[in-house]
C-alpha positions as semicolon CSV with decimal commas, in nm:
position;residue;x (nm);y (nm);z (nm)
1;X;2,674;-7,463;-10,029
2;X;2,571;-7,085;-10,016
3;X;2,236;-7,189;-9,846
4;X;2,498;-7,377;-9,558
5;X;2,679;-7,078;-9,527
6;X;2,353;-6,843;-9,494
7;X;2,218;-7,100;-9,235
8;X;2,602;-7,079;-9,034
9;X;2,583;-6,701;-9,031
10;X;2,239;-6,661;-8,888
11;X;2,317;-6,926;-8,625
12;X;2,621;-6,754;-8,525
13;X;2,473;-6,392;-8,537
14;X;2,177;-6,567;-8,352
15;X;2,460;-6,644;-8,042
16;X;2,571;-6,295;-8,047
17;X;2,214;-6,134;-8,071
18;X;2,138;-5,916;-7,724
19;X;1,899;-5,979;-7,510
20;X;1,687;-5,773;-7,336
21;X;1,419;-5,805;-7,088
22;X;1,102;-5,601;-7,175
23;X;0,939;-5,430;-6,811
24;X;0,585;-5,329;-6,846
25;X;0,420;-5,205;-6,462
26;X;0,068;-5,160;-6,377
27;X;0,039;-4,876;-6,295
28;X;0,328;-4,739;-6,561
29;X;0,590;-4,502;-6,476
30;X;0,724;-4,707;-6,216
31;X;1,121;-4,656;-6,122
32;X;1,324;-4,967;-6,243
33;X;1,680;-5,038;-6,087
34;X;1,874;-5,325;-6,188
35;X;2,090;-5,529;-6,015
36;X;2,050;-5,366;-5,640
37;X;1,832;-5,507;-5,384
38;X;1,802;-5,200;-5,123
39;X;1,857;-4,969;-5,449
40;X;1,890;-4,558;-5,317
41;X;1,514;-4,450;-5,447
42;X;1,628;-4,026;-5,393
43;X;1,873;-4,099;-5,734
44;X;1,668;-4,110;-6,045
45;X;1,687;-4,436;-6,195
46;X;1,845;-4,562;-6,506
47;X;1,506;-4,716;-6,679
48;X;1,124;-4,627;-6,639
49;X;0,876;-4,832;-6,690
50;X;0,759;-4,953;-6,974
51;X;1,139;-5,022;-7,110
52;X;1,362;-5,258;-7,262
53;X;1,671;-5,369;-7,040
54;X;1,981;-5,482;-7,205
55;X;2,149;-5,786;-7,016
56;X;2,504;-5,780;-6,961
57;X;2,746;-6,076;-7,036
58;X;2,696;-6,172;-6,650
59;X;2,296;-6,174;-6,669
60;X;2,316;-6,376;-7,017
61;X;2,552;-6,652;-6,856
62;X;2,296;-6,676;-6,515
63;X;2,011;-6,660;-6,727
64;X;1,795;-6,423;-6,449
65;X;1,807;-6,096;-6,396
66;X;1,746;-5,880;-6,047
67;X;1,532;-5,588;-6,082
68;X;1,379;-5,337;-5,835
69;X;1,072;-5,159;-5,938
70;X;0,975;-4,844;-5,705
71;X;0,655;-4,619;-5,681
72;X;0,566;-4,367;-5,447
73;X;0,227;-4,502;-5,319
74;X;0,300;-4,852;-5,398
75;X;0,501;-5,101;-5,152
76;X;0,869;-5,197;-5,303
77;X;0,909;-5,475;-5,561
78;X;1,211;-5,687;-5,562
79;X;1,210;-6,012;-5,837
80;X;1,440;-6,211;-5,963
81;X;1,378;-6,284;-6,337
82;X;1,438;-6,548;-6,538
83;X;1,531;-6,500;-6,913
84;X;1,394;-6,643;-7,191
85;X;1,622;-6,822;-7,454
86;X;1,492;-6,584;-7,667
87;X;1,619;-6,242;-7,719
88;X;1,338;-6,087;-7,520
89;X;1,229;-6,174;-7,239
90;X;0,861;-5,984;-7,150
91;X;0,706;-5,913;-6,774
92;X;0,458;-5,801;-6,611
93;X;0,433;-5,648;-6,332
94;X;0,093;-5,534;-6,114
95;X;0,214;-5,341;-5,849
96;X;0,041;-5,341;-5,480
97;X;-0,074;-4,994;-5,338
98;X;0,073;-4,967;-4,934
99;X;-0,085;-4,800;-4,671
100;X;0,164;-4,820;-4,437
101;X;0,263;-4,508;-4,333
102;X;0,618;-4,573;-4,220
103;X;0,704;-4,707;-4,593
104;X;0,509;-4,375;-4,737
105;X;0,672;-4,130;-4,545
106;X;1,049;-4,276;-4,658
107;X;0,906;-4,282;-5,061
108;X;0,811;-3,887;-5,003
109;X;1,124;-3,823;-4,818
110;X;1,329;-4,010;-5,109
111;X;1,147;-3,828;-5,369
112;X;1,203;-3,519;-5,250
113;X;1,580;-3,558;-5,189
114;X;1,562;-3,692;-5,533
115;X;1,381;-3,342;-5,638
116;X;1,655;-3,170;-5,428
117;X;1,934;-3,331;-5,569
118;X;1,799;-3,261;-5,927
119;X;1,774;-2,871;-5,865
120;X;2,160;-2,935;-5,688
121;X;2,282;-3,075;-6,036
122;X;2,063;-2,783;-6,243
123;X;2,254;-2,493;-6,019
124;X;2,602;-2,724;-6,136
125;X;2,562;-2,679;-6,484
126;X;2,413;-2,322;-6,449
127;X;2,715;-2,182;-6,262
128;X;2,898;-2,247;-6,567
129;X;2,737;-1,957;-6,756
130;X;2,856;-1,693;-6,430
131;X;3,188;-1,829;-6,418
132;X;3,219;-1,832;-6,843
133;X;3,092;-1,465;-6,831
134;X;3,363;-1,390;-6,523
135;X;3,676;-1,548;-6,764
136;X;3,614;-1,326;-7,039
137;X;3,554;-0,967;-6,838
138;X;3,872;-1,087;-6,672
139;X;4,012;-1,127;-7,003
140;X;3,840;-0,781;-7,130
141;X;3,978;-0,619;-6,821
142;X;4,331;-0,754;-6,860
143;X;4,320;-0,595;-7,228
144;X;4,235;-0,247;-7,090
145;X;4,462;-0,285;-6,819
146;X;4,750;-0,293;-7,045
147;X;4,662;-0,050;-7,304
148;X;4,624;0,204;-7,048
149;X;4,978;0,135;-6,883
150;X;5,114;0,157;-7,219
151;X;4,971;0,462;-7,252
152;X;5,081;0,570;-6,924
153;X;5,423;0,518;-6,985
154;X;5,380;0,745;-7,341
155;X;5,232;1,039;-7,111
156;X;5,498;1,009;-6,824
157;X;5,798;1,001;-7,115
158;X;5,629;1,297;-7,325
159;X;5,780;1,615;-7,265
160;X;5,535;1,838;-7,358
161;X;5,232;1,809;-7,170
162;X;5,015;2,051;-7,314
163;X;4,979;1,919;-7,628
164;X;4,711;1,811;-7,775
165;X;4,882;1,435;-7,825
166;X;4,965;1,407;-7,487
167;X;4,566;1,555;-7,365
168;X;4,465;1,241;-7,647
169;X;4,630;0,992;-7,458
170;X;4,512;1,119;-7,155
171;X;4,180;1,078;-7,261
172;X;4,247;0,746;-7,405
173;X;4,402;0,627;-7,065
174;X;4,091;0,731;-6,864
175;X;3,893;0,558;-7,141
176;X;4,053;0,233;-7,088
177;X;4,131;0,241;-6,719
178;X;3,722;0,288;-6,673
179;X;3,652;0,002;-6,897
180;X;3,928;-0,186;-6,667
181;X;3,780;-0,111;-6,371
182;X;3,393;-0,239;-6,523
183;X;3,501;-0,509;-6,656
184;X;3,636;-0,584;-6,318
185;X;3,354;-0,569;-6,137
186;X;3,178;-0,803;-6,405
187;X;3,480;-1,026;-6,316
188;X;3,431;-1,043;-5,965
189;X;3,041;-1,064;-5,962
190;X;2,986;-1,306;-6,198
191;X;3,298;-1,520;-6,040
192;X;3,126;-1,487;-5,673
193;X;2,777;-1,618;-5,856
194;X;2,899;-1,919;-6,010
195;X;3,086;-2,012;-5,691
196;X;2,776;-1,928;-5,489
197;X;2,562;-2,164;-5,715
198;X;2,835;-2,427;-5,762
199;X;2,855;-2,461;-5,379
200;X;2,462;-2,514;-5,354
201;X;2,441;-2,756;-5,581
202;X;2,715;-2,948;-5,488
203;X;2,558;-2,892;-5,082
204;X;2,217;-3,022;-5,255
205;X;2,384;-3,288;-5,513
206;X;2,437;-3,486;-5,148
């Protein structure tokens, strides 16, 4: 009975097993799109040769699989695959140097929008660190700000001037209205950065 019941599981965890498609290309390296006949070769690719494709619910019911492969140097591989009943399916694929000089020129113009769009994303995520740096000076500046109009309003409701209280807080409210007026400019410089790199990337993300 328990050796039916081991034999049930497997067969059942056997139906539910994923399957993947192994892609090996000669040479390796090779860009591997999935799904896309005309795929856009200046966006990096989700898979690079050699790698292991899962199949999606879709692919499993067809039984094939559409993959791309792309090479700068080599012509453009389209194939349909078929899947094995197994869980992995292996190929192998030799790819074909081109000469034609049409084809070349588009593979160097899509790799380097690809290389253009990658230093688009990079400026992206740097402009973070400006604008992170701008939010807390503005925050630093705000602080000041206020301690010196509190202090303001001390001075203009004192009624001796001379003293030496009154000369403190005068000192204190120059103190803090300098430190305002730095941390200002940190606010505004680091704010025009980040929206200076966050516009060329997002020019170059395109």
């Amino acid at each position: 009975m328990m050796r039916i019941v081991l034999i049930l599981l497997l067969a059942v965890g056997s139906s539910f097993a994923q399957k993947v498609l192994h892609v090996s290309t000669i040479p390796g390296k090779a860009d591997v799109y999935v799904e896309s006949i005309r795929p856009d070769h200046s966006k990096y690719p989700y898979y690079t040769s050699p790698a292991y494709i899962p199949a999606n619910e879709e692919q499993v019911l067809n039984g094939s699989m559409l993959i791309s492969i792309f090479s700068p140097g080599f012509a453009d591989t389209t194939l349909q695959v078929k899947l094995a009943d197994k869980d992995t399916s292996f190929l192998i694929v030799s790819l074909r140097p081109t000469y034609d000089e049409k084809v070349l020129k588009k593979q160097q113009r899509d790799v380097a929008k690809r290389g253009r769009r990658q230093l688009g994303y990079k400026l992206m995520l740097g402009s973070i660190i400006p604008v992170m740096v701008g939010a807390v000076s503005g925050a630093v500046a705000y602080y000041h700000v206020c301690q010196a109009d509190d202090i303001k309003k001390k001075i203009d409701h004192s009624s001796v001037l001379e003293s030496e209280r009154v000369q403190k807080a005068q000192r204190d409210f120059d103190d803090h209205r300098d430190k305002a007026n730095s941390a200002k400019t940190v606010t505004w410089t680091s704010l025009s950065i980040g929206a200076s790199l966050l516009a060329i990337g997002f020019v170059l993300s395109f």
